[in-house]
Short mmCIF file of C-alpha atoms in Angstrom, two decimals:
data_model
loop_
_atom_site.label_atom_id
_atom_site.label_comp_id
_atom_site.label_asym_id
_atom_site.label_seq_id
_atom_site.Cartn_x
_atom_site.Cartn_y
_atom_site.Cartn_z
CA MET A 1 10.01 -16.02 32.87
CA SER A 2 9.34 -18.04 30.14
CA LEU A 3 12.58 -18.43 27.99
CA SER A 4 14.36 -20.93 25.84
CA GLU A 5 17.11 -23.81 27.88
CA ARG A 6 19.29 -23.26 24.17
CA THR A 7 18.96 -20.50 21.99
CA GLN A 8 20.75 -19.83 18.99
CA SER A 9 23.04 -16.92 18.78
CA GLY A 10 21.33 -14.55 16.53
CA ILE A 11 18.05 -15.93 16.48
CA ALA A 12 15.44 -13.67 18.44
CA ALA A 13 14.03 -15.75 20.88
CA ASN A 14 10.40 -15.30 22.42
CA VAL A 15 10.64 -14.49 25.76
CA MET A 16 7.26 -14.14 28.46
CA LEU A 17 6.65 -12.46 31.79
CA SER A 18 3.82 -13.20 33.85
CA ALA A 19 2.93 -11.29 37.36
CA ARG A 20 2.48 -14.04 40.37
CA ASN A 21 1.48 -13.73 43.88
CA ALA A 22 3.08 -15.71 47.04
CA GLN A 23 1.23 -19.16 45.91
CA ASN A 24 2.80 -18.35 42.13
CA ARG A 25 -1.18 -18.20 41.28
CA PRO A 26 -1.61 -15.27 38.38
CA VAL A 27 -2.12 -11.56 39.56
CA ILE A 28 -4.47 -10.37 35.93
CA ASN A 29 -4.10 -7.41 37.36
CA TYR A 30 -1.08 -6.64 37.77
CA SER A 31 0.18 -3.80 34.92
CA GLY A 32 3.56 -2.58 36.24
CA THR A 33 7.33 -2.22 34.45
CA VAL A 34 10.16 -3.64 34.09
CA THR A 35 13.75 -3.82 33.19
CA LEU A 36 15.68 -5.50 31.22
CA THR A 37 19.42 -6.99 31.57
CA SER A 38 21.72 -9.41 30.35
CA SER A 39 25.37 -10.89 30.45
CA ASP A 40 25.68 -11.30 26.83
CA PRO A 41 26.72 -7.68 26.37
CA LEU A 42 25.94 -7.85 22.63
CA VAL A 43 21.78 -8.43 23.47
CA VAL A 44 19.26 -6.79 21.65
CA LEU A 45 16.73 -6.45 23.92
CA PRO A 46 14.03 -3.83 24.57
CA ALA A 47 15.63 -2.01 27.64
CA THR A 48 12.33 -2.16 29.50
CA VAL A 49 8.71 -3.88 29.15
CA THR A 50 5.24 -3.09 29.98
CA PHE A 51 2.86 -5.37 31.86
CA VAL A 52 -0.80 -5.39 30.43
CA ASN A 53 -3.61 -8.28 32.05
CA GLY A 54 -0.42 -9.36 34.73
CA TYR A 55 1.76 -10.47 31.65
CA ALA A 56 4.94 -9.51 29.21
CA GLN A 57 5.81 -10.75 25.98
CA PHE A 58 9.12 -9.28 24.22
CA LYS A 59 11.73 -11.24 21.64
CA VAL A 60 15.75 -10.85 23.03
CA THR A 61 18.11 -11.74 20.36
CA PHE A 62 21.27 -13.70 21.94
CA ASN A 63 24.94 -13.03 20.66
CA THR A 64 27.63 -13.78 22.55
CA SER A 65 27.50 -18.08 22.72
CA GLY A 66 28.01 -19.87 25.94
CA THR A 67 25.65 -19.59 28.65
CA GLN A 68 23.91 -16.41 29.10
CA THR A 69 21.01 -14.47 31.78
CA LEU A 70 17.82 -13.17 31.32
CA THR A 71 16.98 -10.22 33.74
CA ALA A 72 13.52 -8.78 34.53
CA THR A 73 13.75 -6.21 37.78
CA ASP A 74 10.66 -4.72 38.96
CA ASN A 75 11.41 -1.06 39.76
CA SER A 76 8.76 -0.42 42.24
CA ALA A 77 9.01 0.33 46.70
CA THR A 78 9.40 -3.88 46.69
CA PRO A 79 11.67 -4.56 43.87
CA LEU A 80 10.47 -7.78 41.68
CA THR A 81 13.13 -9.84 40.23
CA THR A 82 13.34 -12.96 37.99
CA SER A 83 16.07 -14.42 35.78
CA LYS A 84 16.90 -16.82 33.43
CA GLN A 85 19.96 -18.87 31.67
CA THR A 86 19.81 -20.20 28.42
CA ALA A 87 22.64 -21.44 26.23
CA VAL A 88 23.46 -19.81 23.63
CA SER A 89 24.43 -21.47 20.28
CA ALA A 90 27.02 -20.37 17.64
CA PRO A 91 25.31 -19.61 14.52
CA LEU A 92 24.80 -22.79 12.30
CA ALA A 93 27.26 -21.29 8.76
CA ALA A 94 25.64 -20.31 5.79
CA THR A 95 24.76 -23.31 3.46
CA LYS A 96 22.63 -21.52 0.68
CA PHE A 97 22.00 -17.80 -0.56
CA VAL A 98 17.76 -17.47 -1.62
CA MET A 99 17.52 -14.64 -4.38
CA SER A 100 14.32 -12.89 -4.67
CA LEU A 101 13.42 -11.96 -8.37
CA PRO A 102 10.32 -11.30 -9.66
CA GLU A 103 9.13 -14.21 -12.38
CA GLN A 104 8.31 -11.97 -15.18
CA VAL A 105 10.07 -7.98 -15.78
CA GLN A 106 9.96 -5.32 -18.74
CA THR A 107 13.37 -4.64 -21.20
CA GLY A 108 15.30 -2.15 -18.95
CA ASP A 109 13.17 -1.79 -16.26
CA ALA A 110 15.07 -2.14 -12.99
CA VAL A 111 14.35 -4.50 -10.28
CA ASN A 112 14.70 -5.21 -7.30
CA VAL A 113 16.46 -7.98 -5.58
CA VAL A 114 17.49 -9.65 -2.75
CA LEU A 115 19.89 -11.91 -1.22
CA SER A 116 19.49 -13.60 1.75
CA ALA A 117 22.19 -16.42 3.02
CA ARG A 118 20.54 -18.77 4.87
CA ASN A 119 21.51 -22.24 7.07
CA ALA A 120 20.56 -25.47 6.70
CA LYS A 121 17.70 -25.46 8.47
CA ASN A 122 16.50 -22.56 6.33
CA GLN A 123 16.84 -19.62 9.23
CA PRO A 124 18.30 -16.15 8.33
CA VAL A 125 22.76 -16.31 8.72
CA ILE A 126 22.80 -12.61 10.04
CA ASN A 127 26.23 -12.57 10.80
CA TYR A 128 27.32 -13.67 6.28
CA SER A 129 29.17 -10.45 5.05
CA GLY A 130 30.55 -12.64 2.56
CA THR A 131 31.09 -11.03 -1.44
CA VAL A 132 29.14 -13.32 -4.22
CA THR A 133 29.96 -12.15 -7.66
CA LEU A 134 26.78 -11.46 -10.14
CA THR A 135 26.26 -13.24 -14.16
CA SER A 136 23.61 -13.12 -15.83
CA SER A 137 22.87 -15.35 -19.15
CA ASP A 138 21.93 -11.91 -20.48
CA PRO A 139 24.75 -10.52 -22.47
CA LEU A 140 23.42 -7.07 -21.89
CA ALA A 141 22.10 -7.25 -18.73
CA VAL A 142 23.10 -3.94 -16.01
CA LEU A 143 24.47 -5.52 -12.62
CA PRO A 144 27.31 -4.94 -10.15
CA ALA A 145 29.92 -7.44 -10.48
CA THR A 146 30.04 -8.35 -6.78
CA VAL A 147 27.93 -7.08 -3.78
CA THR A 148 28.68 -7.82 -0.22
CA PHE A 149 26.28 -9.06 1.89
CA VAL A 150 25.18 -6.43 5.84
CA ASN A 151 23.75 -8.67 8.54
CA GLY A 152 23.21 -11.72 6.46
CA TYR A 153 21.25 -9.89 3.44
CA ALA A 154 22.19 -7.76 0.03
CA GLN A 155 20.16 -5.46 -1.71
CA ILE A 156 20.89 -4.56 -5.83
CA ALA A 157 19.89 -3.48 -9.02
CA VAL A 158 19.81 -5.19 -11.78
CA SER A 159 18.02 -4.45 -15.96
CA PHE A 160 17.65 -7.47 -18.33
CA ASN A 161 17.86 -6.27 -21.80
CA THR A 162 17.21 -9.28 -23.90
CA ILE A 163 13.92 -9.99 -24.74
CA GLY A 164 13.74 -14.41 -23.16
CA THR A 165 14.38 -16.41 -20.01
CA GLN A 166 17.03 -15.38 -18.10
CA THR A 167 18.46 -16.17 -15.77
CA LEU A 168 20.62 -14.35 -12.87
CA THR A 169 23.66 -16.44 -10.41
CA ALA A 170 24.71 -15.21 -7.17
CA THR A 171 27.87 -16.63 -6.02
CA ASP A 172 30.41 -16.15 -3.33
CA ASN A 173 34.08 -17.41 -4.00
CA SER A 174 34.86 -18.74 -0.12
CA ALA A 175 36.74 -21.77 -0.12
CA THR A 176 32.90 -24.20 0.01
CA PRO A 177 31.54 -21.71 -2.75
CA LEU A 178 27.67 -21.26 -2.46
CA THR A 179 25.49 -20.49 -6.01
CA THR A 180 22.02 -19.64 -5.99
CA SER A 181 20.50 -19.04 -9.33
CA LYS A 182 16.41 -18.24 -10.58
CA GLN A 183 14.95 -17.43 -13.97
CA THR A 184 12.94 -14.74 -15.22
CA ALA A 185 10.76 -13.39 -18.31
CA VAL A 186 12.30 -11.06 -20.17
CA SER A 187 9.70 -9.02 -22.34
CA GLY A 188 9.90 -6.41 -24.30
CA PHE A 189 7.21 -3.46 -24.43
#
């Protein structure tokens, strides 16, 4: 089993399994199915994985910090089992937001805006669930006053109604506030 010695909580890790014979050589005609289990009670993984040409690949997301074990078991007449441990670190805290906003919009059109909380490595922080305040340089913009993140993401609809370059700003009001702003060119019909 190939699994990194260290993984981060909440971030999917790649895992590869290879069927091997007693001499530790690949068995490329193996096409069995294995059941996956973990010591992490909050793990996200497929229940089973099927080998193709002696190999199986999948993703696993550990969600509990500390040493965790992943086990793959082939429940054939002669069961085969392999396990591997990984040190799961706590997720890095959110240090910024990333906002998607079209570069150009038409007045009055509702545009979809997605905010994502990111850590210092620019990875999504899926455990971020803060509430942000939204403001705009457009005094006629239609937008919610606040939005709450779910699993590190927030999605909102915004309508700009003043022609020209307008800014949308999202700020959380935590002890160490995070802020992001993005501009869009608003044109009339």
